[in-house]
PDB file of C-alpha atoms (C1' of nucleotides) in Angstrom:
ATOM      1  CA  MET U   1      -1.201 -27.966 -27.277  1.00 65.00           C
ATOM      2  CA  ALA U   2      -4.175 -27.819 -24.219  1.00 81.00           C
ATOM      3  CA  MET U   3      -1.766 -26.530 -21.256  1.00 89.00           C
ATOM      4  CA  THR U   4      -2.153 -26.628 -17.777  1.00 91.00           C
ATOM      5  CA  ILE U   5      -3.333 -23.096 -15.377  1.00 93.00           C
ATOM      6  CA  SER U   6       0.755 -22.212 -14.669  1.00 93.00           C
ATOM      7  CA  GLN U   7       1.975 -23.308 -18.673  1.00 93.00           C
ATOM      8  CA  LEU U   8      -0.673 -21.285 -18.961  1.00 93.00           C
ATOM      9  CA  ALA U   9       0.862 -17.696 -16.083  1.00 94.00           C
ATOM     10  CA  LYS U  10       3.986 -18.840 -17.960  1.00 94.00           C
ATOM     11  CA  GLY U  11       3.575 -17.626 -21.122  1.00 92.00           C
ATOM     12  CA  ALA U  12       2.213 -14.410 -20.068  1.00 93.00           C
ATOM     13  CA  GLY U  13       4.847 -13.872 -18.182  1.00 93.00           C
ATOM     14  CA  VAL U  14       1.759 -13.090 -14.866  1.00 95.00           C
ATOM     15  CA  GLY U  15       1.533 -15.465 -11.710  1.00 94.00           C
ATOM     16  CA  VAL U  16      -1.160 -18.726 -11.502  1.00 95.00           C
ATOM     17  CA  GLU U  17      -3.395 -16.312  -8.671  1.00 95.00           C
ATOM     18  CA  THR U  18      -3.088 -13.321 -11.154  1.00 95.00           C
ATOM     19  CA  VAL U  19      -4.977 -16.388 -13.985  1.00 96.00           C
ATOM     20  CA  ARG U  20      -7.363 -17.194 -12.141  1.00 95.00           C
ATOM     21  CA  PHE U  21      -7.615 -12.887 -10.309  1.00 95.00           C
ATOM     22  CA  TYR U  22      -8.917 -12.548 -13.776  1.00 95.00           C
ATOM     23  CA  GLN U  23     -10.908 -15.428 -14.540  1.00 95.00           C
ATOM     24  CA  ARG U  24     -12.562 -14.112 -11.169  1.00 93.00           C
ATOM     25  CA  LYS U  25     -13.309 -10.617 -12.892  1.00 92.00           C
ATOM     26  CA  GLY U  26     -14.216 -12.527 -15.850  1.00 92.00           C
ATOM     27  CA  LEU U  27     -11.920 -11.724 -18.338  1.00 94.00           C
ATOM     28  CA  LEU U  28     -10.716 -15.150 -18.984  1.00 93.00           C
ATOM     29  CA  ASP U  29     -12.130 -18.187 -19.222  1.00 88.00           C
ATOM     30  CA  ASP U  30     -12.761 -20.469 -16.721  1.00 88.00           C
ATOM     31  CA  PRO U  31     -12.922 -23.939 -18.522  1.00 85.00           C
ATOM     32  CA  ARG U  32     -14.829 -27.009 -16.848  1.00 82.00           C
ATOM     33  CA  PRO U  33     -12.210 -29.323 -15.360  1.00 75.00           C
ATOM     34  CA  SER U  34     -11.785 -32.395 -18.346  1.00 68.00           C
ATOM     35  CA  ARG U  35     -11.985 -36.181 -18.133  1.00 59.00           C
ATOM     36  CA  THR U  36      -8.332 -35.774 -19.905  1.00 59.00           C
ATOM     37  CA  GLY U  37      -5.699 -36.118 -18.461  1.00 60.00           C
ATOM     38  CA  ARG U  38      -5.508 -35.204 -14.569  1.00 68.00           C
ATOM     39  CA  GLU U  39      -8.844 -35.377 -13.453  1.00 67.00           C
ATOM     40  CA  GLY U  40     -10.865 -33.052 -12.145  1.00 72.00           C
ATOM     41  CA  GLN U  41      -7.987 -30.537 -14.234  1.00 80.00           C
ATOM     42  CA  LYS U  42      -8.899 -27.826 -16.170  1.00 87.00           C
ATOM     43  CA  HIS U  43      -6.939 -26.873 -19.430  1.00 87.00           C
ATOM     44  CA  TYR U  44      -5.960 -23.680 -21.200  1.00 91.00           C
ATOM     45  CA  GLY U  45      -5.071 -23.875 -25.237  1.00 91.00           C
ATOM     46  CA  PRO U  46      -3.686 -21.187 -27.336  1.00 91.00           C
ATOM     47  CA  ASP U  47      -6.542 -19.168 -27.832  1.00 91.00           C
ATOM     48  CA  ASP U  48      -6.297 -17.949 -23.715  1.00 93.00           C
ATOM     49  CA  LEU U  49      -3.004 -17.334 -23.865  1.00 93.00           C
ATOM     50  CA  ARG U  50      -3.950 -15.065 -27.049  1.00 93.00           C
ATOM     51  CA  ARG U  51      -6.298 -13.691 -24.637  1.00 94.00           C
ATOM     52  CA  LEU U  52      -4.062 -13.055 -21.727  1.00 95.00           C
ATOM     53  CA  ARG U  53      -1.383 -11.545 -23.175  1.00 94.00           C
ATOM     54  CA  PHE U  54      -4.672  -9.312 -24.930  1.00 95.00           C
ATOM     55  CA  VAL U  55      -5.091  -7.960 -21.103  1.00 95.00           C
ATOM     56  CA  ARG U  56      -1.742  -7.662 -21.043  1.00 94.00           C
ATOM     57  CA  SER U  57      -0.923  -5.240 -23.215  1.00 92.00           C
ATOM     58  CA  ALA U  58      -4.334  -3.180 -23.352  1.00 92.00           C
ATOM     59  CA  GLN U  59      -3.044  -3.135 -19.039  1.00 93.00           C
ATOM     60  CA  GLY U  60       0.314  -1.615 -20.598  1.00 89.00           C
ATOM     61  CA  ALA U  61      -1.734   1.361 -22.838  1.00 86.00           C
ATOM     62  CA  GLY U  62      -3.667   2.455 -19.502  1.00 86.00           C
ATOM     63  CA  PHE U  63      -7.196   0.359 -20.036  1.00 90.00           C
ATOM     64  CA  THR U  64      -7.922  -0.620 -16.665  1.00 91.00           C
ATOM     65  CA  LEU U  65      -9.341  -4.028 -16.121  1.00 94.00           C
ATOM     66  CA  SER U  66     -13.385  -3.299 -16.295  1.00 87.00           C
ATOM     67  CA  GLU U  67     -12.501  -1.698 -19.746  1.00 89.00           C
ATOM     68  CA  ILE U  68     -11.069  -5.243 -20.967  1.00 93.00           C
ATOM     69  CA  ALA U  69     -13.154  -6.686 -20.187  1.00 90.00           C
ATOM     70  CA  GLU U  70     -15.601  -4.432 -22.281  1.00 86.00           C
ATOM     71  CA  LEU U  71     -12.781  -4.613 -24.673  1.00 89.00           C
ATOM     72  CA  LEU U  72     -13.404  -7.909 -25.342  1.00 90.00           C
ATOM     73  CA  ALA U  73     -16.465  -8.448 -24.747  1.00 87.00           C
ATOM     74  CA  LEU U  74     -16.898  -6.027 -27.670  1.00 85.00           C
ATOM     75  CA  ASP U  75     -14.746  -8.036 -29.575  1.00 85.00           C
ATOM     76  CA  ALA U  76     -16.701 -10.810 -29.406  1.00 81.00           C
ATOM     77  CA  GLY U  77     -20.248  -8.520 -30.334  1.00 77.00           C
ATOM     78  CA  HIS U  78     -20.841  -6.685 -33.372  1.00 78.00           C
ATOM     79  CA  ASP U  79     -20.692  -2.450 -31.839  1.00 83.00           C
ATOM     80  CA  ARG U  80     -18.197  -1.501 -34.112  1.00 85.00           C
ATOM     81  CA  PRO U  81     -18.496   1.956 -32.937  1.00 86.00           C
ATOM     82  CA  ARG U  82     -18.446   1.201 -29.653  1.00 86.00           C
ATOM     83  CA  ALA U  83     -15.088  -0.017 -30.011  1.00 86.00           C
ATOM     84  CA  ARG U  84     -14.084   2.688 -32.316  1.00 87.00           C
ATOM     85  CA  GLU U  85     -15.154   5.538 -29.176  1.00 88.00           C
ATOM     86  CA  MET U  86     -12.919   3.866 -26.946  1.00 87.00           C
ATOM     87  CA  ALA U  87     -10.221   3.304 -29.010  1.00 88.00           C
ATOM     88  CA  ARG U  88     -10.475   7.058 -29.646  1.00 89.00           C
ATOM     89  CA  THR U  89     -11.320   7.753 -25.567  1.00 90.00           C
ATOM     90  CA  ARG U  90      -7.684   6.516 -24.539  1.00 89.00           C
ATOM     91  CA  LEU U  91      -6.189   7.770 -27.478  1.00 92.00           C
ATOM     92  CA  GLU U  92      -6.789  11.326 -26.285  1.00 92.00           C
ATOM     93  CA  ALA U  93      -6.024  10.218 -22.937  1.00 92.00           C
ATOM     94  CA  ILE U  94      -2.536   9.243 -23.702  1.00 92.00           C
ATOM     95  CA  ASP U  95      -1.964  12.013 -25.263  1.00 93.00           C
ATOM     96  CA  GLN U  96      -2.560  13.807 -22.250  1.00 91.00           C
ATOM     97  CA  GLU U  97      -0.348  11.521 -20.032  1.00 92.00           C
ATOM     98  CA  ILE U  98       2.282  11.922 -22.594  1.00 93.00           C
ATOM     99  CA  ALA U  99       2.037  16.161 -22.082  1.00 92.00           C
ATOM    100  CA  ARG U 100       2.211  15.504 -18.344  1.00 91.00           C
ATOM    101  CA  LEU U 101       5.283  13.262 -18.789  1.00 91.00           C
ATOM    102  CA  GLU U 102       7.184  15.795 -21.160  1.00 92.00           C
ATOM    103  CA  THR U 103       6.499  18.439 -18.591  1.00 90.00           C
ATOM    104  CA  ALA U 104       7.866  16.305 -15.987  1.00 90.00           C
ATOM    105  CA  ARG U 105      10.194  15.387 -17.186  1.00 91.00           C
ATOM    106  CA  GLN U 106      11.542  18.681 -17.918  1.00 90.00           C
ATOM    107  CA  ALA U 107      10.625  19.434 -14.332  1.00 89.00           C
ATOM    108  CA  LEU U 108      13.273  16.727 -13.238  1.00 89.00           C
ATOM    109  CA  HIS U 109      15.640  17.209 -15.944  1.00 90.00           C
ATOM    110  CA  LYS U 110      16.043  20.752 -13.519  1.00 88.00           C
ATOM    111  CA  LEU U 111      15.764  19.639 -11.133  1.00 88.00           C
ATOM    112  CA  ALA U 112      18.789  17.283 -11.849  1.00 88.00           C
ATOM    113  CA  ARG U 113      20.517  20.412 -13.727  1.00 88.00           C
ATOM    114  CA  GLU U 114      20.021  22.485 -10.751  1.00 84.00           C
ATOM    115  CA  CYS U 115      20.978  19.909  -7.963  1.00 83.00           C
ATOM    116  CA  ALA U 116      24.612  19.237 -10.192  1.00 78.00           C
ATOM    117  CA  ARG U 117      26.938  20.973  -9.036  1.00 74.00           C
ATOM    118  CA  GLY U 118      28.779  20.779  -5.493  1.00 70.00           C
ATOM    119  CA  ASP U 119      27.831  17.457  -3.584  1.00 67.00           C
ATOM    120  CA  ALA U 120      26.822  19.466   0.070  1.00 69.00           C
ATOM    121  CA  GLY U 121      24.035  22.766   1.117  1.00 72.00           C
ATOM    122  CA  PRO U 122      20.449  22.063   0.045  1.00 77.00           C
ATOM    123  CA  CYS U 123      18.887  21.894  -3.092  1.00 82.00           C
ATOM    124  CA  PRO U 124      15.569  23.556  -4.381  1.00 86.00           C
ATOM    125  CA  ILE U 125      13.680  20.977  -4.740  1.00 90.00           C
ATOM    126  CA  ILE U 126       9.916  22.365  -4.579  1.00 91.00           C
ATOM    127  CA  ALA U 127      11.212  25.697  -6.866  1.00 89.00           C
ATOM    128  CA  ALA U 128      12.435  22.961  -9.518  1.00 87.00           C
ATOM    129  CA  PHE U 129       9.176  21.975  -9.723  1.00 88.00           C
ATOM    130  CA  GLU U 130       7.235  25.040  -9.907  1.00 82.00           C
ATOM    131  CA  SER U 131       6.244  25.681 -13.565  1.00 68.00           C
TER     132      SER U 131
ATOM    133  CA  MET C   1      -1.164  36.085   5.103  1.00 72.00           C
ATOM    134  CA  ALA C   2      -2.579  32.548   7.171  1.00 88.00           C
ATOM    135  CA  MET C   3      -5.323  30.495   5.743  1.00 94.00           C
ATOM    136  CA  THR C   4      -7.212  28.163   6.847  1.00 95.00           C
ATOM    137  CA  ILE C   5      -7.473  24.645   6.509  1.00 96.00           C
ATOM    138  CA  SER C   6     -10.087  25.124   3.438  1.00 96.00           C
ATOM    139  CA  GLN C   7      -8.545  27.976   1.983  1.00 96.00           C
ATOM    140  CA  LEU C   8      -5.319  25.820   1.678  1.00 97.00           C
ATOM    141  CA  ALA C   9      -6.451  23.644   0.206  1.00 97.00           C
ATOM    142  CA  LYS C  10      -8.363  25.671  -2.643  1.00 96.00           C
ATOM    143  CA  GLY C  11      -5.191  26.845  -3.085  1.00 96.00           C
ATOM    144  CA  ALA C  12      -3.998  23.447  -4.489  1.00 96.00           C
ATOM    145  CA  GLY C  13      -7.356  22.245  -6.007  1.00 96.00           C
ATOM    146  CA  VAL C  14      -7.554  19.478  -2.682  1.00 97.00           C
ATOM    147  CA  GLY C  15     -10.108  18.446  -0.498  1.00 96.00           C
ATOM    148  CA  VAL C  16      -9.223  19.348   2.855  1.00 97.00           C
ATOM    149  CA  GLU C  17      -9.408  15.450   3.981  1.00 97.00           C
ATOM    150  CA  THR C  18      -7.119  15.204   1.370  1.00 97.00           C
ATOM    151  CA  VAL C  19      -4.351  18.079   2.658  1.00 97.00           C
ATOM    152  CA  ARG C  20      -5.605  16.322   6.283  1.00 97.00           C
ATOM    153  CA  PHE C  21      -4.577  13.487   4.721  1.00 97.00           C
ATOM    154  CA  TYR C  22      -1.316  13.893   3.825  1.00 97.00           C
ATOM    155  CA  GLN C  23      -0.188  15.356   7.475  1.00 97.00           C
ATOM    156  CA  ARG C  24      -1.060  12.603   8.250  1.00 95.00           C
ATOM    157  CA  LYS C  25       1.318  11.112   6.683  1.00 95.00           C
ATOM    158  CA  GLY C  26       4.123  13.462   7.125  1.00 94.00           C
ATOM    159  CA  LEU C  27       3.414  15.687   3.963  1.00 96.00           C
ATOM    160  CA  LEU C  28       2.369  18.081   4.501  1.00 96.00           C
ATOM    161  CA  ASP C  29       3.320  20.204   8.435  1.00 93.00           C
ATOM    162  CA  ASP C  30       0.459  19.640  11.261  1.00 92.00           C
ATOM    163  CA  PRO C  31       0.650  22.871  12.967  1.00 92.00           C
ATOM    164  CA  ARG C  32       0.180  23.914  15.747  1.00 89.00           C
ATOM    165  CA  PRO C  33      -2.900  24.999  16.910  1.00 84.00           C
ATOM    166  CA  SER C  34      -3.397  29.027  17.821  1.00 76.00           C
ATOM    167  CA  ARG C  35      -5.272  31.407  20.267  1.00 70.00           C
ATOM    168  CA  THR C  36      -4.951  34.532  17.105  1.00 70.00           C
ATOM    169  CA  GLY C  37      -7.895  33.468  15.424  1.00 71.00           C
ATOM    170  CA  ARG C  38     -10.706  30.970  16.205  1.00 82.00           C
ATOM    171  CA  GLU C  39      -9.497  29.625  19.284  1.00 81.00           C
ATOM    172  CA  GLY C  40      -7.548  25.585  18.974  1.00 84.00           C
ATOM    173  CA  GLN C  41      -7.657  25.909  15.080  1.00 91.00           C
ATOM    174  CA  LYS C  42      -4.959  25.858  12.558  1.00 94.00           C
ATOM    175  CA  HIS C  43      -3.661  27.484  10.303  1.00 92.00           C
ATOM    176  CA  TYR C  44      -1.040  27.714   7.374  1.00 95.00           C
ATOM    177  CA  GLY C  45       0.755  30.182   5.965  1.00 95.00           C
ATOM    178  CA  PRO C  46       2.350  30.615   2.147  1.00 95.00           C
ATOM    179  CA  ASP C  47       5.213  28.337   2.408  1.00 95.00           C
ATOM    180  CA  ASP C  48       2.088  25.417   3.730  1.00 96.00           C
ATOM    181  CA  LEU C  49       1.291  26.116   0.303  1.00 96.00           C
ATOM    182  CA  ARG C  50       4.125  25.905  -1.453  1.00 96.00           C
ATOM    183  CA  ARG C  51       4.128  22.898  -0.902  1.00 96.00           C
ATOM    184  CA  LEU C  52       0.722  21.216  -0.510  1.00 97.00           C
ATOM    185  CA  ARG C  53       1.894  22.415  -4.347  1.00 96.00           C
ATOM    186  CA  PHE C  54       4.990  20.759  -5.207  1.00 96.00           C
ATOM    187  CA  VAL C  55       3.274  17.315  -3.590  1.00 96.00           C
ATOM    188  CA  ARG C  56       0.874  17.169  -5.999  1.00 96.00           C
ATOM    189  CA  SER C  57       3.439  18.797  -9.126  1.00 94.00           C
ATOM    190  CA  ALA C  58       5.495  15.893  -8.015  1.00 94.00           C
ATOM    191  CA  GLN C  59       2.993  13.330  -8.028  1.00 94.00           C
ATOM    192  CA  GLY C  60       2.490  14.644 -11.378  1.00 91.00           C
ATOM    193  CA  ALA C  61       5.688  13.133 -12.626  1.00 89.00           C
ATOM    194  CA  GLY C  62       4.999  10.158 -10.903  1.00 88.00           C
ATOM    195  CA  PHE C  63       6.817   9.845  -7.782  1.00 91.00           C
ATOM    196  CA  THR C  64       5.053   8.526  -4.971  1.00 91.00           C
ATOM    197  CA  LEU C  65       4.039   9.629  -2.325  1.00 95.00           C
ATOM    198  CA  SER C  66       7.214   8.602  -0.113  1.00 89.00           C
ATOM    199  CA  GLU C  67       9.064   9.214  -2.265  1.00 89.00           C
ATOM    200  CA  ILE C  68       7.671  12.804  -2.073  1.00 94.00           C
ATOM    201  CA  ALA C  69       8.610  12.444   1.685  1.00 92.00           C
ATOM    202  CA  GLU C  70      11.911  11.261   0.661  1.00 89.00           C
ATOM    203  CA  LEU C  71      12.132  14.010  -1.459  1.00 91.00           C
ATOM    204  CA  LEU C  72      10.643  17.108   0.547  1.00 93.00           C
ATOM    205  CA  ALA C  73      13.508  15.601   3.280  1.00 89.00           C
ATOM    206  CA  LEU C  74      16.175  15.224   0.820  1.00 88.00           C
ATOM    207  CA  ASP C  75      15.357  19.779  -0.201  1.00 87.00           C
ATOM    208  CA  ALA C  76      15.938  19.878   3.743  1.00 84.00           C
ATOM    209  CA  GLY C  77      18.509  18.402   3.731  1.00 80.00           C
ATOM    210  CA  HIS C  78      22.127  18.222   2.210  1.00 81.00           C
ATOM    211  CA  ASP C  79      22.349  14.857   0.143  1.00 86.00           C
ATOM    212  CA  ARG C  80      22.437  16.513  -3.013  1.00 87.00           C
ATOM    213  CA  PRO C  81      24.103  13.256  -4.833  1.00 87.00           C
ATOM    214  CA  ARG C  82      20.959  11.409  -3.257  1.00 87.00           C
ATOM    215  CA  ALA C  83      18.062  13.716  -4.402  1.00 88.00           C
ATOM    216  CA  ARG C  84      20.175  13.916  -8.570  1.00 88.00           C
ATOM    217  CA  GLU C  85      20.030   9.955  -8.056  1.00 89.00           C
ATOM    218  CA  MET C  86      15.841   9.602  -7.354  1.00 89.00           C
ATOM    219  CA  ALA C  87      15.746  12.524 -10.255  1.00 89.00           C
ATOM    220  CA  ARG C  88      17.367  10.038 -12.754  1.00 90.00           C
ATOM    221  CA  THR C  89      16.040   7.299 -11.700  1.00 91.00           C
ATOM    222  CA  ARG C  90      12.946   8.196 -12.420  1.00 90.00           C
ATOM    223  CA  LEU C  91      13.441  10.407 -15.229  1.00 92.00           C
ATOM    224  CA  GLU C  92      14.880   6.874 -16.631  1.00 92.00           C
ATOM    225  CA  ALA C  93      11.192   6.108 -15.641  1.00 92.00           C
ATOM    226  CA  ILE C  94       9.514   8.849 -17.084  1.00 92.00           C
ATOM    227  CA  ASP C  95      11.357   7.952 -20.416  1.00 93.00           C
ATOM    228  CA  GLN C  96      10.683   4.051 -20.340  1.00 91.00           C
ATOM    229  CA  GLU C  97       6.623   5.075 -19.035  1.00 92.00           C
ATOM    230  CA  ILE C  98       6.512   7.057 -22.807  1.00 93.00           C
ATOM    231  CA  ALA C  99       7.694   4.901 -24.955  1.00 91.00           C
ATOM    232  CA  ARG C 100       5.325   2.465 -23.980  1.00 90.00           C
ATOM    233  CA  LEU C 101       2.840   4.424 -23.743  1.00 90.00           C
ATOM    234  CA  GLU C 102       3.051   5.606 -27.480  1.00 92.00           C
ATOM    235  CA  THR C 103       3.925   2.340 -27.968  1.00 89.00           C
ATOM    236  CA  ALA C 104       0.007   1.903 -26.863  1.00 88.00           C
ATOM    237  CA  ARG C 105      -0.475   4.789 -29.051  1.00 90.00           C
ATOM    238  CA  GLN C 106       0.146   3.126 -31.728  1.00 89.00           C
ATOM    239  CA  ALA C 107      -1.674  -0.257 -30.931  1.00 87.00           C
ATOM    240  CA  LEU C 108      -4.821   1.340 -30.410  1.00 87.00           C
ATOM    241  CA  HIS C 109      -4.653   3.727 -33.350  1.00 89.00           C
ATOM    242  CA  LYS C 110      -4.516   0.736 -35.166  1.00 87.00           C
ATOM    243  CA  LEU C 111      -7.253  -1.349 -33.852  1.00 86.00           C
ATOM    244  CA  ALA C 112      -8.961   2.294 -34.672  1.00 87.00           C
ATOM    245  CA  ARG C 113      -8.466   1.709 -38.284  1.00 87.00           C
ATOM    246  CA  GLU C 114      -9.185  -1.528 -38.591  1.00 83.00           C
ATOM    247  CA  CYS C 115     -12.350  -0.722 -37.212  1.00 81.00           C
ATOM    248  CA  ALA C 116     -12.846   1.941 -39.324  1.00 76.00           C
ATOM    249  CA  ARG C 117     -14.672   0.184 -42.011  1.00 73.00           C
ATOM    250  CA  GLY C 118     -18.872  -0.468 -40.795  1.00 68.00           C
ATOM    251  CA  ASP C 119     -20.250  -1.290 -38.754  1.00 65.00           C
ATOM    252  CA  ALA C 120     -21.575  -4.499 -37.346  1.00 67.00           C
ATOM    253  CA  GLY C 121     -19.100  -7.304 -37.722  1.00 70.00           C
ATOM    254  CA  PRO C 122     -16.659  -8.550 -35.906  1.00 74.00           C
ATOM    255  CA  CYS C 123     -14.072  -6.054 -35.224  1.00 80.00           C
ATOM    256  CA  PRO C 124     -10.619  -8.147 -34.468  1.00 84.00           C
ATOM    257  CA  ILE C 125      -9.576  -6.199 -31.253  1.00 87.00           C
ATOM    258  CA  ILE C 126      -7.075  -8.503 -29.821  1.00 88.00           C
ATOM    259  CA  ALA C 127      -5.717  -9.087 -32.951  1.00 86.00           C
ATOM    260  CA  ALA C 128      -4.599  -5.183 -32.776  1.00 85.00           C
ATOM    261  CA  PHE C 129      -2.713  -5.319 -29.313  1.00 86.00           C
ATOM    262  CA  GLU C 130      -0.612  -8.034 -30.965  1.00 79.00           C
ATOM    263  CA  SER C 131       2.290  -5.999 -32.176  1.00 64.00           C
TER     264      SER C 131
ATOM    265  C1'  DA Q   1       3.512 -45.741  -0.386  1.00 85.58           C
ATOM    266  C1'  DT Q   2       4.967 -41.421   0.347  1.00 85.58           C
ATOM    267  C1'  DA Q   3       7.553 -37.434   0.079  1.00 85.58           C
ATOM    268  C1'  DG Q   4       6.291 -34.171  -3.269  1.00 85.58           C
ATOM    269  C1'  DC Q   5       5.028 -30.949  -6.965  1.00 85.58           C
ATOM    270  C1'  DT Q   6       1.257 -28.924  -9.406  1.00 85.58           C
ATOM    271  C1'  DT Q   7      -3.919 -28.051  -8.891  1.00 85.58           C
ATOM    272  C1'  DG Q   8      -8.713 -26.293  -7.908  1.00 85.58           C
ATOM    273  C1'  DC Q   9     -10.987 -23.722  -4.021  1.00 85.58           C
ATOM    274  C1'  DG Q  10     -12.421 -19.904  -1.386  1.00 85.58           C
ATOM    275  C1'  DT Q  11     -10.974 -16.142   1.477  1.00 85.58           C
ATOM    276  C1'  DA Q  12      -7.631 -13.034   3.374  1.00 85.58           C
ATOM    277  C1'  DC Q  13      -4.942  -9.879   3.199  1.00 85.58           C
ATOM    278  C1'  DC Q  14      -2.288  -6.169   0.945  1.00 85.58           C
ATOM    279  C1'  DA Q  15      -0.144  -1.277  -1.348  1.00 85.58           C
ATOM    280  C1'  DT Q  16      -1.554   3.284  -2.619  1.00 85.58           C
ATOM    281  C1'  DG Q  17      -4.090   7.372  -2.033  1.00 85.58           C
ATOM    282  C1'  DG Q  18      -7.666   8.907  -1.210  1.00 85.58           C
ATOM    283  C1'  DT Q  19     -13.207   9.674   0.482  1.00 85.58           C
ATOM    284  C1'  DA Q  20     -17.453   9.759   4.086  1.00 85.58           C
ATOM    285  C1'  DC Q  21     -18.791  10.246   9.041  1.00 85.58           C
ATOM    286  C1'  DG Q  22     -19.985  11.163  13.400  1.00 85.58           C
ATOM    287  C1'  DG Q  23     -18.380  13.626  17.266  1.00 85.58           C
ATOM    288  C1'  DA Q  24     -17.601  17.717  19.528  1.00 85.58           C
ATOM    289  C1'  DG Q  25     -16.718  22.886  19.577  1.00 85.58           C
ATOM    290  C1'  DT Q  26     -15.766  27.817  17.642  1.00 85.58           C
ATOM    291  C1'  DC Q  27     -18.039  31.612  15.863  1.00 85.58           C
ATOM    292  C1'  DA Q  28     -20.959  35.214  13.008  1.00 85.58           C
ATOM    293  C1'  DA Q  29     -25.118  36.220  11.235  1.00 85.58           C
ATOM    294  C1'  DG Q  30     -30.069  36.302  12.188  1.00 85.58           C
TER     295       DG Q  30
ATOM    296  C1'  DC H   1     -29.907  31.556  21.293  1.00 85.58           C
ATOM    297  C1'  DT H   2     -30.083  28.314  17.622  1.00 85.58           C
ATOM    298  C1'  DT H   3     -29.203  28.041  13.109  1.00 85.58           C
ATOM    299  C1'  DG H   4     -25.349  27.066   9.868  1.00 85.58           C
ATOM    300  C1'  DA H   5     -20.391  27.163   8.790  1.00 85.58           C
ATOM    301  C1'  DC H   6     -16.658  25.988   9.375  1.00 85.58           C
ATOM    302  C1'  DT H   7     -12.932  23.410  11.850  1.00 85.58           C
ATOM    303  C1'  DC H   8     -10.549  19.219  14.629  1.00 85.58           C
ATOM    304  C1'  DC H   9     -10.388  14.196  15.374  1.00 85.58           C
ATOM    305  C1'  DG H  10     -10.268   9.674  15.316  1.00 85.58           C
ATOM    306  C1'  DT H  11     -12.131   5.596  11.993  1.00 85.58           C
ATOM    307  C1'  DA H  12     -14.375   3.559   8.761  1.00 85.58           C
ATOM    308  C1'  DC H  13     -14.898   2.910   4.073  1.00 85.58           C
ATOM    309  C1'  DC H  14     -13.511   2.783  -1.311  1.00 85.58           C
ATOM    310  C1'  DA H  15     -11.341   1.177  -5.788  1.00 85.58           C
ATOM    311  C1'  DT H  16      -8.007  -1.002  -8.735  1.00 85.58           C
ATOM    312  C1'  DG H  17      -4.204  -4.739  -8.438  1.00 85.58           C
ATOM    313  C1'  DG H  18      -2.777  -8.180  -6.949  1.00 85.58           C
ATOM    314  C1'  DT H  19      -0.822 -11.393  -3.748  1.00 85.58           C
ATOM    315  C1'  DA H  20      -0.433 -15.093   0.278  1.00 85.58           C
ATOM    316  C1'  DC H  21      -2.923 -19.328   2.509  1.00 85.58           C
ATOM    317  C1'  DG H  22      -4.645 -22.866   3.749  1.00 85.58           C
ATOM    318  C1'  DC H  23      -7.242 -27.363   2.518  1.00 85.58           C
ATOM    319  C1'  DA H  24      -8.674 -31.153   0.200  1.00 85.58           C
ATOM    320  C1'  DA H  25      -7.328 -34.290  -4.055  1.00 85.58           C
ATOM    321  C1'  DG H  26      -4.923 -36.144  -7.619  1.00 85.58           C
ATOM    322  C1'  DC H  27      -0.028 -37.025 -10.476  1.00 85.58           C
ATOM    323  C1'  DT H  28       4.860 -38.933 -10.473  1.00 85.58           C
ATOM    324  C1'  DA H  29       9.343 -39.858  -9.039  1.00 85.58           C
ATOM    325  C1'  DT H  30      11.491 -42.370  -5.555  1.00 85.58           C
TER     326       DT H  30
END
DNA sequence: ATAGCTTGCGTACCATGGTACGGAGTCAAG
DNA sequence: CTTGACTCCGTACCATGGTACGCAAGCTAT
């Protein structure tokens, strides 16, 4: 069950350097080197993998690495109201972001439409963003 | 009609330093200092403001500054197919991003729901992201 | 045993998008 | 005529999220 750092990294689709980077940031455990197996080598279990995958998912949800560190601290702790607050805040930010993207989508769609006919001549790109 | 740099900046809601940064990046014109008005001072017209606002809008659409530089070059030029291609590519990226955010939204919603009851005790944050 | 891979560690470097700082000049008002 | 506001310019610095580099030590297959 024990994994090396490169197996751990592979399992989450990240690079070894990234794992170490997260360890330095306190996002991941940095286990004591153990004497089982290779001398001085660290190894990792399924929990580490879950945690690493969590970091990537939470990043996908737009949390910064330091927010993720806070979430992880909460997970170990008991401050549910704080956890809910963070979730709510992020949820609002996500909704705003989605709205912003929908707007951008319209502008781009307009750009594509206005450039649609003809293959030469100026195409009013700046005007397409005046919405 | 001529504006100073700070008026230009204010008109687009950015800082003076940001305007100069964009000039250094080639996103904005860097006019020759003129002899009208204050000696050695530059000034800007409505086109500069439109352009600056365009930069901010395009950034909002998720373009990087160097992509925006390319769009601006296209706007001056005649490569419509390229402009359409950029728009299409970005459109796809935006759709993916929206989908990603919707997923994240679900995860966060789940997190908030699972932490909803009780104000103490552990709250399965990591589990909430296992989707 | 020697090459080659992986590990661990620390430090340096990268891109992106700015922000800040310091010095020097110009101008208008008090 | 000094003070304050604004300008110009160059350079330095910042956070974020990594990526790369170099070194020593260990395992493993040849």
